[in-house]
CSV table of C-alpha atoms in Angstrom, one decimal:
chain,number,residue,atom,x,y,z
W,1,MET,CA,18.1,-0.9,-5.1
W,2,LYS,CA,18.2,1.3,-2.0
W,3,LEU,CA,16.3,4.6,-2.1
W,4,VAL,CA,15.7,7.0,0.7
W,5,ILE,CA,12.0,7.8,1.1
W,6,SER,CA,10.5,10.3,3.3
W,7,THR,CA,6.8,10.6,4.1
W,8,VAL,CA,7.3,14.1,5.4
W,9,SER,CA,8.1,15.7,2.1
W,10,ARG,CA,6.7,18.2,-0.4
W,11,LEU,CA,7.2,15.5,-3.2
W,12,PRO,CA,5.1,12.6,-3.6
W,13,ILE,CA,7.0,9.2,-3.0
W,14,TYR,CA,7.1,8.3,-6.7
W,15,GLU,CA,8.9,11.7,-7.4
W,16,GLN,CA,11.5,11.0,-4.6
W,17,MET,CA,12.1,7.7,-6.3
W,18,GLU,CA,12.3,9.1,-9.8
W,19,ASN,CA,14.8,11.7,-8.7
W,20,GLN,CA,17.0,9.2,-7.0
W,21,ILE,CA,17.0,6.6,-9.9
W,22,ARG,CA,17.6,9.4,-12.3
W,23,GLU,CA,20.7,10.6,-10.4
W,24,LYS,CA,22.0,7.0,-10.1
W,25,ILE,CA,21.7,6.7,-14.0
W,26,LEU,CA,23.3,10.2,-14.7
W,27,THR,CA,26.1,9.6,-12.2
W,28,GLY,CA,26.8,6.1,-13.7
W,29,GLU,CA,25.9,4.2,-10.5
W,30,LEU,CA,23.4,2.4,-12.7
W,31,LEU,CA,24.8,1.4,-16.1
W,32,PRO,CA,23.0,1.3,-19.4
W,33,GLY,CA,21.5,-2.2,-20.0
W,34,GLU,CA,21.3,-2.9,-16.3
W,35,LEU,CA,18.3,-4.9,-15.2
W,36,LEU,CA,16.4,-3.3,-12.3
W,37,PRO,CA,14.1,-4.9,-9.7
W,38,SER,CA,10.5,-5.6,-10.7
W,39,ILE,CA,7.8,-3.1,-9.7
W,40,ARG,CA,6.8,-5.4,-6.9
W,41,GLU,CA,10.3,-6.0,-5.7
W,42,LEU,CA,11.0,-2.3,-5.8
W,43,ALA,CA,7.9,-1.8,-3.7
W,44,ARG,CA,9.0,-4.2,-1.1
W,45,GLU,CA,12.6,-3.1,-1.1
W,46,CYS,CA,11.6,0.6,-0.6
W,47,GLN,CA,8.6,-0.4,1.5
W,48,VAL,CA,6.2,1.6,-0.7
W,49,GLY,CA,3.0,0.9,-2.6
W,50,VAL,CA,2.9,-0.9,-6.0
W,51,ILE,CA,1.2,1.9,-7.7
W,52,THR,CA,4.0,4.2,-6.4
W,53,SER,CA,6.8,2.0,-7.8
W,54,LYS,CA,4.9,1.5,-11.0
W,55,ARG,CA,4.5,5.3,-11.4
W,56,ALA,CA,8.2,6.0,-10.8
W,57,TYR,CA,9.2,3.4,-13.5
W,58,ASP,CA,6.6,4.6,-15.9
W,59,ASP,CA,7.7,8.2,-15.7
W,60,LEU,CA,11.2,7.4,-16.2
W,61,CYS,CA,10.4,5.1,-19.2
W,62,ALA,CA,8.5,8.2,-20.6
W,63,GLU,CA,11.5,10.3,-20.1
W,64,GLY,CA,13.6,7.7,-22.0
W,65,LEU,CA,15.9,6.7,-19.1
W,66,LEU,CA,14.4,3.3,-18.7
W,67,ILE,CA,13.1,0.8,-21.0
W,68,SER,CA,10.4,-1.7,-20.1
W,69,ARG,CA,10.5,-5.0,-21.9
W,70,PRO,CA,7.1,-6.7,-21.3
W,71,GLY,CA,7.7,-10.1,-19.6
W,72,LYS,CA,11.4,-9.5,-19.2
W,73,GLY,CA,11.7,-6.5,-16.9
W,74,VAL,CA,12.8,-2.9,-16.7
W,75,TYR,CA,16.3,-1.9,-17.9
W,76,VAL,CA,18.4,1.3,-17.9
W,77,SER,CA,18.2,2.6,-21.3
W,78,SER,CA,21.4,3.1,-23.4
W,79,VAL,CA,20.6,6.5,-24.8
W,80,ASP,CA,23.4,9.1,-24.6
W,81,SER,CA,23.3,12.2,-22.3
W,82,ASP,CA,22.6,14.4,-25.3
W,83,TYR,CA,19.4,12.7,-26.2
W,84,ILE,CA,18.3,12.7,-22.5
W,85,ARG,CA,18.9,16.5,-22.3
W,86,SER,CA,16.8,17.0,-25.5
W,87,VAL,CA,13.9,15.0,-24.2
W,88,ARG,CA,14.0,17.0,-20.9
W,89,LEU,CA,14.2,20.3,-22.8
W,90,SER,CA,11.1,19.4,-24.8
W,91,GLN,CA,9.3,18.2,-21.7
W,92,MET,CA,10.2,21.6,-20.0
W,93,THR,CA,9.0,23.5,-23.0
W,94,ALA,CA,5.6,21.6,-23.0
W,95,ARG,CA,5.2,22.6,-19.3
W,96,MET,CA,6.2,26.2,-20.1
W,97,LYS,CA,3.5,26.2,-22.8
W,98,GLU,CA,0.9,25.3,-20.1
W,99,LEU,CA,2.2,28.1,-18.0
W,100,THR,CA,2.1,30.7,-20.7
W,101,ASP,CA,-1.3,29.8,-21.7
W,102,PHE,CA,-2.6,30.1,-18.1
W,103,SER,CA,-0.8,33.5,-17.6
W,104,ARG,CA,-2.5,34.8,-20.9
W,105,SER,CA,-5.9,33.7,-20.0
W,106,ALA,CA,-5.4,35.0,-16.5
W,107,GLY,CA,-4.4,38.4,-17.9
W,108,LEU,CA,-0.8,38.2,-16.4
W,109,THR,CA,2.0,40.0,-18.2
W,110,GLU,CA,5.2,38.5,-19.6
W,111,GLU,CA,7.3,40.4,-17.0
W,112,GLU,CA,5.2,39.1,-14.2
W,113,MET,CA,5.7,35.6,-15.5
W,114,GLN,CA,9.4,36.1,-15.8
W,115,GLU,CA,9.5,37.5,-12.3
W,116,ALA,CA,7.6,34.6,-10.9
W,117,LEU,CA,9.9,32.1,-12.8
W,118,TRP,CA,13.0,33.7,-11.2
W,119,GLU,CA,11.5,33.5,-7.7
W,120,CYS,CA,10.7,29.9,-8.2
W,121,TRP,CA,14.3,29.2,-9.5
W,122,ARG,CA,16.0,30.8,-6.7
W,123,GLU,CA,13.7,29.3,-4.0
W,124,VAL,CA,15.0,25.7,-4.3
Z,26,MET,CA,-10.0,-13.0,-7.2
Z,27,LYS,CA,-13.0,-10.8,-7.0
Z,28,LEU,CA,-14.4,-9.3,-3.9
Z,29,GLU,CA,-17.2,-6.7,-4.1
Z,30,CYS,CA,-19.7,-5.1,-1.8
Z,31,LYS,CA,-22.9,-3.7,-3.5
Z,32,ASN,CA,-25.1,-1.5,-1.2
Z,33,ALA,CA,-24.2,-3.9,1.6
Z,34,LEU,CA,-25.7,-2.9,4.9
Z,35,VAL,CA,-25.4,-4.6,8.2
Z,36,HIS,CA,-26.1,-3.9,12.0
Z,37,PRO,CA,-23.3,-5.8,13.7
Z,38,SER,CA,-25.0,-6.0,17.0
Z,39,GLY,CA,-28.1,-7.4,15.3
Z,40,LYS,CA,-30.2,-4.6,16.7
Z,41,GLU,CA,-31.9,-2.1,14.5
Z,42,ASP,CA,-31.5,0.9,16.6
Z,43,GLU,CA,-27.7,0.4,17.1
Z,44,PHE,CA,-24.6,1.2,15.0
Z,45,VAL,CA,-25.2,0.5,11.2
Z,46,LEU,CA,-22.6,-0.1,8.6
Z,47,GLY,CA,-23.4,0.9,5.2
Z,48,PRO,CA,-24.7,0.8,2.5
Z,49,ILE,CA,-21.2,0.1,1.4
Z,50,ASN,CA,-20.0,-0.1,-2.1
Z,51,LEU,CA,-16.5,-1.2,-2.4
Z,52,SER,CA,-14.5,-3.3,-4.9
Z,53,ILE,CA,-11.2,-5.0,-3.9
Z,54,GLU,CA,-8.6,-4.8,-6.6
Z,55,PRO,CA,-6.1,-7.7,-7.1
Z,56,GLY,CA,-2.4,-6.6,-6.6
Z,57,LEU,CA,-3.2,-3.5,-4.3
Z,58,ILE,CA,-2.8,-2.8,-0.7
Z,59,THR,CA,-5.9,-1.1,0.5
Z,60,GLY,CA,-5.6,0.7,3.9
Z,61,LEU,CA,-8.8,0.8,5.8
Z,62,VAL,CA,-8.7,3.9,8.3
Z,63,GLY,CA,-11.1,5.6,10.6
Z,64,ARG,CA,-11.6,6.4,14.3
Z,65,ASN,CA,-12.4,3.8,16.8
Z,66,GLY,CA,-16.0,2.8,16.3
Z,67,SER,CA,-16.2,3.9,12.7
Z,68,GLY,CA,-16.8,0.4,11.5
Z,69,LYS,CA,-13.5,-1.0,10.3
Z,70,THR,CA,-13.7,-4.3,12.0
Z,71,THR,CA,-17.5,-4.7,10.8
Z,72,LEU,CA,-16.5,-4.1,7.2
Z,73,LEU,CA,-13.6,-6.6,7.3
Z,74,ARG,CA,-15.8,-9.1,8.9
Z,75,LEU,CA,-18.5,-8.4,6.2
Z,76,LEU,CA,-15.7,-8.7,3.5
Z,77,SER,CA,-14.4,-12.1,5.0
Z,78,GLY,CA,-17.9,-13.6,5.1
Z,79,ARG,CA,-18.1,-13.7,8.8
Z,80,LEU,CA,-21.0,-11.3,8.7
Z,81,MET,CA,-23.8,-11.5,6.2
Z,82,PRO,CA,-25.3,-8.4,4.7
Z,83,GLU,CA,-28.9,-7.5,5.7
Z,84,GLU,CA,-29.3,-5.6,2.5
Z,85,GLY,CA,-27.4,-5.5,-0.6
Z,86,SER,CA,-24.6,-8.1,-1.4
Z,87,VAL,CA,-20.9,-9.2,-1.0
Z,88,GLN,CA,-20.0,-11.0,-4.1
Z,89,THR,CA,-16.8,-13.2,-4.4
Z,90,SER,CA,-15.3,-15.3,-7.2
Z,91,GLU,CA,-13.6,-18.5,-6.8
Z,92,GLY,CA,-10.7,-18.3,-4.4
Z,93,ARG,CA,-9.5,-18.2,-0.8
Z,94,ILE,CA,-10.1,-15.3,1.7
Z,95,SER,CA,-8.2,-15.3,5.0
Z,96,TYR,CA,-9.1,-13.0,7.8
Z,97,VAL,CA,-6.8,-12.3,10.8
Z,98,GLY,CA,-8.3,-10.2,13.8
Z,99,GLY,CA,-10.6,-10.4,16.7
Z,100,LYS,CA,-10.3,-13.1,19.4
Z,101,MET,CA,-7.5,-15.5,19.4
Z,102,GLY,CA,-9.1,-18.2,21.7
Z,103,ASP,CA,-9.3,-21.4,19.8
Z,104,TRP,CA,-6.0,-20.8,18.1
Z,105,LEU,CA,-4.0,-20.8,21.3
Z,106,ILE,CA,-5.1,-24.2,22.5
Z,107,ARG,CA,-3.2,-26.4,20.1
Z,108,LYS,CA,0.5,-26.4,19.5
Z,109,PRO,CA,1.3,-24.9,15.9
Z,110,ASP,CA,2.7,-28.2,14.8
Z,111,SER,CA,-0.4,-30.2,15.4
Z,112,LEU,CA,-2.7,-27.5,14.2
Z,113,ALA,CA,-0.8,-27.3,11.0
Z,114,ASP,CA,-1.2,-30.9,10.3
Z,115,ALA,CA,-4.9,-30.7,11.0
Z,116,VAL,CA,-5.5,-27.8,8.7
Z,117,ALA,CA,-3.4,-29.5,6.0
Z,118,VAL,CA,-5.9,-32.4,5.9
Z,119,PHE,CA,-8.5,-30.1,4.5
Z,120,GLU,CA,-6.2,-27.6,2.9
Z,121,PRO,CA,-3.4,-29.8,1.1
Z,122,TRP,CA,-1.8,-26.6,-0.1
Z,123,PHE,CA,-0.8,-25.6,3.3
Z,124,ASP,CA,2.7,-24.5,3.5
Z,125,LYS,CA,4.0,-26.0,6.7
Z,126,PRO,CA,7.7,-25.5,5.9
Z,127,PHE,CA,7.0,-21.8,5.4
Z,128,LEU,CA,5.4,-21.6,8.8
Z,129,GLU,CA,8.2,-23.5,10.3
Z,130,THR,CA,11.0,-21.3,9.0
Z,131,ARG,CA,9.3,-18.0,9.5
Z,132,MET,CA,8.5,-19.0,13.1
Z,133,ARG,CA,12.0,-20.1,13.8
Z,134,ARG,CA,13.2,-16.7,12.5
Z,135,LEU,CA,11.2,-15.1,15.2
Z,136,GLY,CA,12.3,-17.4,17.9
Z,137,LEU,CA,8.8,-19.1,18.1
Z,138,GLN,CA,8.5,-23.0,18.5
Z,139,MET,CA,6.4,-25.2,16.5
Z,140,ASP,CA,6.0,-27.6,19.6
Z,141,GLU,CA,5.2,-25.1,22.1
Z,142,GLU,CA,1.9,-23.9,23.4
Z,143,PRO,CA,1.2,-20.6,21.6
Z,144,ASP,CA,-0.3,-19.4,24.8
Z,145,SER,CA,3.2,-19.0,26.1
Z,146,PHE,CA,4.3,-16.8,23.2
Z,147,THR,CA,4.5,-12.9,24.0
Z,148,SER,CA,1.5,-11.0,22.7
Z,149,ALA,CA,3.7,-9.8,19.8
Z,150,GLY,CA,4.7,-13.3,19.2
Z,151,LYS,CA,1.0,-14.5,19.2
Z,152,LYS,CA,0.2,-12.0,16.6
Z,153,MET,CA,3.0,-12.8,14.3
Z,154,TYR,CA,2.1,-16.4,14.7
Z,155,LEU,CA,-1.5,-15.9,13.5
Z,156,LEU,CA,-0.3,-13.8,10.6
Z,157,LEU,CA,2.1,-16.5,9.6
Z,158,PHE,CA,-0.4,-19.2,9.9
Z,159,GLU,CA,-2.8,-17.4,7.6
Z,160,LEU,CA,-0.1,-16.7,5.1
Z,161,ALA,CA,0.7,-20.3,5.1
Z,162,ARG,CA,-2.9,-21.2,4.1
Z,163,LYS,CA,-2.0,-19.2,0.8
Z,164,PRO,CA,-5.0,-16.9,0.5
Z,165,ASP,CA,-5.9,-14.8,-2.6
Z,166,ILE,CA,-7.2,-12.1,-0.3
Z,167,LEU,CA,-5.8,-11.4,3.0
Z,168,LEU,CA,-8.0,-9.1,5.4
Z,169,LEU,CA,-6.1,-7.9,8.6
Z,170,ASP,CA,-7.4,-6.2,11.4
Z,171,GLU,CA,-4.8,-4.1,13.2
Z,172,PRO,CA,-1.9,-6.3,12.1
Z,173,THR,CA,0.8,-4.0,13.4
Z,174,SER,CA,-0.7,-2.4,16.4
Z,175,GLY,CA,0.9,-3.6,19.7
Z,176,LEU,CA,4.1,-4.8,17.8
Z,177,PRO,CA,7.5,-3.6,18.9
Z,178,PRO,CA,9.2,-1.5,16.1
Z,179,ALA,CA,11.5,-4.5,14.9
Z,180,MET,CA,8.4,-6.9,14.7
Z,181,ARG,CA,6.4,-4.2,13.1
Z,182,HIS,CA,9.0,-4.0,10.3
Z,183,GLU,CA,9.1,-7.7,10.0
Z,184,ALA,CA,5.3,-7.8,9.6
Z,185,LEU,CA,5.2,-5.2,6.9
Z,186,ASP,CA,7.9,-6.9,5.1
Z,187,LEU,CA,6.0,-10.2,5.2
Z,188,LEU,CA,2.9,-8.4,3.8
Z,189,GLN,CA,5.0,-6.9,1.0
Z,190,GLU,CA,6.5,-10.4,0.3
Z,191,TYR,CA,2.9,-11.7,0.0
Z,192,MET,CA,2.1,-8.7,-2.4
Z,193,GLU,CA,5.0,-9.7,-4.7
Z,194,ASP,CA,2.4,-12.1,-6.3
Z,195,GLU,CA,0.2,-9.6,-8.4
Z,196,LYS,CA,-2.8,-11.8,-8.0
Z,197,HIS,CA,-2.9,-11.1,-4.2
Z,198,SER,CA,-4.9,-8.5,-2.6
Z,199,LEU,CA,-4.5,-7.1,0.9
Z,200,VAL,CA,-6.9,-4.9,2.9
Z,201,PHE,CA,-5.5,-3.8,6.3
Z,202,SER,CA,-7.1,-1.7,8.9
Z,203,THR,CA,-5.2,0.4,11.4
Z,204,HIS,CA,-5.6,3.4,13.5
Z,205,ILE,CA,-1.8,3.8,13.4
Z,206,THR,CA,-1.6,5.3,9.9
Z,207,ALA,CA,2.2,5.9,9.5
Z,208,ASP,CA,2.5,2.4,8.1
Z,209,LEU,CA,0.0,3.1,5.3
Z,210,ASP,CA,1.6,6.5,4.4
Z,211,ARG,CA,4.3,4.3,2.8
Z,212,VAL,CA,3.0,1.0,1.7
Z,213,ALA,CA,-0.7,1.6,0.9
Z,214,ASP,CA,-1.8,1.9,-2.8
Z,215,ARG,CA,-5.2,2.9,-1.9
Z,216,ILE,CA,-7.0,4.6,1.1
Z,217,VAL,CA,-10.6,3.8,2.2
Z,218,LEU,CA,-11.6,6.1,5.0
Z,219,LEU,CA,-14.7,5.1,7.2
Z,220,ASP,CA,-16.7,7.4,9.5
Z,221,ASP,CA,-19.8,6.5,11.4
Z,222,GLY,CA,-20.3,3.4,9.2
Z,223,GLN,CA,-19.9,5.1,5.9
Z,224,ILE,CA,-17.2,5.4,3.3
Z,225,ARG,CA,-16.1,8.9,3.2
Z,226,LEU,CA,-13.2,8.5,0.9
Z,227,ASP,CA,-11.9,5.8,-1.5
Z,228,GLU,CA,-9.1,6.9,-3.6
Z,229,GLU,CA,-5.6,6.0,-4.6
Z,230,LYS,CA,-3.2,7.2,-1.9
Z,231,GLU,CA,-0.8,9.3,-3.8
Z,232,ALA,CA,-3.6,11.0,-5.7
Z,233,VAL,CA,-5.5,12.0,-2.5
Z,234,LYS,CA,-2.3,13.4,-1.0
Z,235,LEU,CA,-1.8,15.5,-4.0
Z,236,ARG,CA,-5.3,16.7,-4.1
Z,237,MET,CA,-5.5,17.6,-0.5
Z,238,ARG,CA,-2.1,19.2,-0.4
Z,239,VAL,CA,-1.7,22.7,1.0
Z,240,PRO,CA,0.7,24.8,-1.4
Z,241,GLY,CA,4.1,25.2,-0.1
Z,242,GLU,CA,3.6,22.6,2.8
Z,243,THR,CA,4.7,18.9,2.8
Z,244,LEU,CA,2.1,16.5,1.6
Z,245,PRO,CA,-0.5,15.7,4.2
Z,246,SER,CA,-0.1,12.4,6.1
Z,247,ILE,CA,-3.1,9.9,6.3
Z,248,ALA,CA,-3.6,11.1,9.9
Z,249,GLU,CA,-4.0,14.7,8.7
Z,250,ILE,CA,-6.4,13.7,5.9
Z,251,MET,CA,-8.5,11.8,8.4
Z,252,GLY,CA,-8.5,14.9,10.7
Z,253,ARG,CA,-9.8,17.1,7.8
Z,254,PHE,CA,-12.7,14.6,7.4
Z,255,SER,CA,-13.7,14.6,10.8
Z,256,GLY,CA,-13.3,18.4,11.1
Z,257,GLN,CA,-10.6,18.3,13.8
């Protein structure tokens, strides 16, 4: 599996890998049920550390996009795109909760938070 | 295989009033690539020699479990007198697991001959030969002192791929020192930073990069992280 990794990035290497594997799944380049390289094979192919490639797989497993079968390998999961979307939505909500909690405790207003959110959204 | 330094301390020159390494506390974890970084004279080579058993600690201990440790670095002298072919046969007498076919194929791929004096190899060729020879001895732990420095880009790539191939076995451990940290930015799992004989940092690579990141900027390289520790 060829992934493009940059060491000059704002994103950690595992996040770059996650984004590219996710894209390959969502565009159908990787098909449900497909067996992926092992953690160590992936590390070698992408010339990254083992902890890094493991983290990428672990995160995508947690997201429901990949399934790890102990002793067999890591597969592309066969969940449909609605399910993936709903998992992401709940992940996003959990992060938002962290942010709103922080904003409240820091004495920031709802308006300030919305404004900051819009700024971040437009920045990318 | 286990390899652990506990409060290990040594004067590599043997003189009390000269450079001292330690006390060092360090445990080498199986399955991981540990990058050993630090400026010239910070004690990288001394630490590798201590881990390899070539230096004995004056205080503290270096503990190992059953297994094989290989060390590549330092002077090549004796290695270059015998032809690879006969040296391999000699080693195989004591180490029957020695993988001569591996050595042969990999050397051929690099254009190195088994029946030629290694002294006639280019300096990059010599370096690759020593690395391949140690890999053929199938170590559980491989300690490398500056394995990629002085190699042209294509060979450097080849060397890194060899090391990652070695690491496909999750029981293997690799510690490699380098002052060219760009290789470690990609392949290292863990960074150990030495300064003046002391470990200043010992942390998972991605974690330390995130921890030391400046908001809005790209993640710091290992070279930048080193710079911050030495106050440059």
